[in-house]
């Protein structure tokens, strides 16, 4: 699991392209939608 809690632009790609075998939780608002189509990434708290 990868939790994005830092708004540094270097981490934006993780919100949009989840590494294989990982789940992403976006706490800072990088994602354009709350949940990706494959369900492997979720954006919350924004």
mmCIF file of N, CA and C in Angstrom:
data_model
loop_
_atom_site.group_PDB
_atom_site.id
_atom_site.type_symbol
_atom_site.label_atom_id
_atom_site.label_comp_id
_atom_site.label_asym_id
_atom_site.label_seq_id
_atom_site.Cartn_x
_atom_site.Cartn_y
_atom_site.Cartn_z
ATOM 1 N N UNK A 1 0.849 -1.170 0.000
ATOM 2 C CA UNK A 1 0.000 0.000 0.000
ATOM 3 C C UNK A 1 0.893 1.232 0.000
ATOM 4 N N UNK A 2 0.524 2.196 -0.830
ATOM 5 C CA UNK A 2 1.226 3.476 -0.899
ATOM 6 C C UNK A 2 0.241 4.555 -0.478
ATOM 7 N N UNK A 3 0.611 5.336 0.523
ATOM 8 C CA UNK A 3 -0.238 6.436 0.982
ATOM 9 C C UNK A 3 0.441 7.740 0.598
ATOM 10 N N UNK A 4 -0.246 8.522 -0.229
ATOM 11 C CA UNK A 4 0.286 9.815 -0.662
ATOM 12 C C UNK A 4 -0.178 10.881 0.321
ATOM 13 N N UNK A 5 0.744 11.400 1.111
ATOM 14 C CA UNK A 5 0.420 12.414 2.100
ATOM 15 C C UNK A 5 1.258 13.668 1.929
ATOM 16 N N UNK A 6 2.025 13.720 0.842
ATOM 17 C CA UNK A 6 2.900 14.843 0.554
ATOM 18 C C UNK A 6 2.568 15.338 -0.847
ATOM 19 N N UNK A 7 2.333 16.621 -0.999
ATOM 20 C CA UNK A 7 1.896 17.171 -2.287
ATOM 21 C C UNK A 7 3.049 17.419 -3.265
ATOM 22 N N UNK A 8 4.224 16.933 -2.976
ATOM 23 C CA UNK A 8 5.359 17.077 -3.888
ATOM 24 C C UNK A 8 5.006 16.453 -5.240
ATOM 25 N N UNK A 9 5.227 17.183 -6.317
ATOM 26 C CA UNK A 9 4.857 16.741 -7.666
ATOM 27 C C UNK A 9 5.521 15.426 -8.073
ATOM 28 N N UNK A 10 6.630 15.067 -7.437
ATOM 29 C CA UNK A 10 7.296 13.806 -7.775
ATOM 30 C C UNK A 10 6.410 12.596 -7.498
ATOM 31 N N UNK A 11 5.398 12.744 -6.652
ATOM 32 C CA UNK A 11 4.534 11.626 -6.287
ATOM 33 C C UNK A 11 3.254 11.547 -7.119
ATOM 34 N N UNK A 12 2.972 12.550 -7.943
ATOM 35 C CA UNK A 12 1.733 12.587 -8.722
ATOM 36 C C UNK A 12 1.555 11.345 -9.602
ATOM 37 N N UNK A 13 2.619 10.867 -10.211
ATOM 38 C CA UNK A 13 2.505 9.711 -11.112
ATOM 39 C C UNK A 13 2.006 8.470 -10.384
ATOM 40 N N UNK A 14 2.275 8.339 -9.103
ATOM 41 C CA UNK A 14 1.790 7.181 -8.345
ATOM 42 C C UNK A 14 0.274 7.191 -8.226
ATOM 43 N N UNK A 15 -0.328 8.371 -8.185
ATOM 44 C CA UNK A 15 -1.789 8.463 -8.082
ATOM 45 C C UNK A 15 -2.458 8.080 -9.392
ATOM 46 N N UNK A 16 -1.787 8.322 -10.500
ATOM 47 C CA UNK A 16 -2.379 8.075 -11.810
ATOM 48 C C UNK A 16 -1.971 6.748 -12.436
ATOM 49 N N UNK A 17 -0.899 6.160 -11.960
ATOM 50 C CA UNK A 17 -0.445 4.863 -12.476
ATOM 51 C C UNK A 17 0.028 4.025 -11.292
ATOM 52 N N UNK A 18 -0.861 3.210 -10.779
ATOM 53 C CA UNK A 18 -0.568 2.397 -9.605
ATOM 54 C C UNK A 18 0.418 1.285 -9.958
ATOM 55 N N UNK A 19 1.530 1.181 -9.220
ATOM 56 C CA UNK A 19 2.482 0.096 -9.483
ATOM 57 C C UNK A 19 1.818 -1.272 -9.284
ATOM 58 N N UNK A 20 2.222 -2.236 -10.082
ATOM 59 C CA UNK A 20 1.630 -3.573 -10.002
ATOM 60 C C UNK A 20 1.786 -4.154 -8.595
ATOM 61 N N UNK A 21 0.707 -4.722 -8.103
ATOM 62 C CA UNK A 21 0.717 -5.346 -6.788
ATOM 63 C C UNK A 21 0.533 -4.378 -5.633
ATOM 64 N N UNK A 22 0.287 -3.115 -5.918
ATOM 65 C CA UNK A 22 0.130 -2.088 -4.876
ATOM 66 C C UNK A 22 -1.254 -1.469 -4.934
ATOM 67 N N UNK A 23 -1.651 -0.864 -3.831
ATOM 68 C CA UNK A 23 -2.853 -0.029 -3.757
ATOM 69 C C UNK A 23 -2.386 1.360 -3.363
ATOM 70 N N UNK A 24 -3.095 2.385 -3.828
ATOM 71 C CA UNK A 24 -2.717 3.765 -3.529
ATOM 72 C C UNK A 24 -3.870 4.469 -2.833
ATOM 73 N N UNK A 25 -3.558 5.162 -1.746
ATOM 74 C CA UNK A 25 -4.508 6.034 -1.056
ATOM 75 C C UNK A 25 -3.969 7.456 -1.198
ATOM 76 N N UNK A 26 -4.750 8.328 -1.841
ATOM 77 C CA UNK A 26 -4.341 9.711 -2.105
ATOM 78 C C UNK A 26 -4.988 10.623 -1.069
ATOM 79 N N UNK A 27 -4.184 11.165 -0.169
ATOM 80 C CA UNK A 27 -4.688 12.070 0.866
ATOM 81 C C UNK A 27 -4.510 13.540 0.505
ATOM 82 N N UNK A 28 -3.895 13.817 -0.644
ATOM 83 C CA UNK A 28 -3.576 15.206 -0.978
ATOM 84 C C UNK A 28 -4.286 15.757 -2.206
ATOM 85 N N UNK A 29 -4.998 14.923 -2.967
ATOM 86 C CA UNK A 29 -5.784 15.425 -4.087
ATOM 87 C C UNK A 29 -5.145 15.335 -5.454
ATOM 88 N N UNK A 30 -4.182 14.455 -5.657
ATOM 89 C CA UNK A 30 -3.593 14.273 -6.980
ATOM 90 C C UNK A 30 -4.577 13.656 -7.960
ATOM 91 N N UNK A 31 -5.431 12.773 -7.500
ATOM 92 C CA UNK A 31 -6.340 12.040 -8.380
ATOM 93 C C UNK A 31 -7.475 12.935 -8.861
ATOM 94 N N UNK A 32 -7.890 12.740 -10.113
ATOM 95 C CA UNK A 32 -8.988 13.533 -10.654
ATOM 96 C C UNK A 32 -10.344 12.962 -10.251
ATOM 97 N N UNK A 33 -10.404 11.669 -9.961
ATOM 98 C CA UNK A 33 -11.632 11.015 -9.499
ATOM 99 C C UNK A 33 -11.357 10.369 -8.148
ATOM 100 N N UNK A 34 -12.415 10.122 -7.399
ATOM 101 C CA UNK A 34 -12.247 9.558 -6.063
ATOM 102 C C UNK A 34 -11.693 8.137 -6.078
ATOM 103 N N UNK A 35 -12.011 7.365 -7.117
ATOM 104 C CA UNK A 35 -11.544 5.985 -7.212
ATOM 105 C C UNK A 35 -11.214 5.668 -8.666
ATOM 106 N N UNK A 36 -10.134 4.935 -8.895
ATOM 107 C CA UNK A 36 -9.783 4.555 -10.261
ATOM 108 C C UNK A 36 -10.694 3.438 -10.746
ATOM 109 N N UNK A 37 -10.746 3.259 -12.060
ATOM 110 C CA UNK A 37 -11.613 2.242 -12.652
ATOM 111 C C UNK A 37 -11.272 0.842 -12.167
ATOM 112 N N UNK A 38 -9.992 0.573 -11.937
ATOM 113 C CA UNK A 38 -9.599 -0.762 -11.494
ATOM 114 C C UNK A 38 -9.740 -0.941 -9.984
ATOM 115 N N UNK A 39 -10.082 0.147 -9.275
ATOM 116 C CA UNK A 39 -10.292 0.071 -7.834
ATOM 117 C C UNK A 39 -9.019 -0.042 -7.014
ATOM 118 N N UNK A 40 -7.861 0.142 -7.640
ATOM 119 C CA UNK A 40 -6.601 0.005 -6.921
ATOM 120 C C UNK A 40 -6.123 1.303 -6.281
ATOM 121 N N UNK A 41 -6.786 2.403 -6.594
ATOM 122 C CA UNK A 41 -6.392 3.678 -6.011
ATOM 123 C C UNK A 41 -7.636 4.430 -5.559
ATOM 124 N N UNK A 42 -7.536 5.051 -4.388
ATOM 125 C CA UNK A 42 -8.649 5.819 -3.844
ATOM 126 C C UNK A 42 -8.154 7.183 -3.390
ATOM 127 N N UNK A 43 -8.963 8.196 -3.651
ATOM 128 C CA UNK A 43 -8.653 9.532 -3.178
ATOM 129 C C UNK A 43 -9.632 9.892 -2.067
ATOM 130 N N UNK A 44 -9.112 10.274 -0.922
ATOM 131 C CA UNK A 44 -9.974 10.620 0.211
ATOM 132 C C UNK A 44 -9.432 11.856 0.918
ATOM 133 N N UNK A 45 -10.237 12.445 1.734
ATOM 134 C CA UNK A 45 -9.855 13.577 2.588
ATOM 135 C C UNK A 45 -9.621 14.874 1.829
ATOM 136 N N UNK A 46 -10.150 15.022 0.632
ATOM 137 C CA UNK A 46 -10.018 16.275 -0.090
ATOM 138 C C UNK A 46 -11.295 16.519 -0.757
#
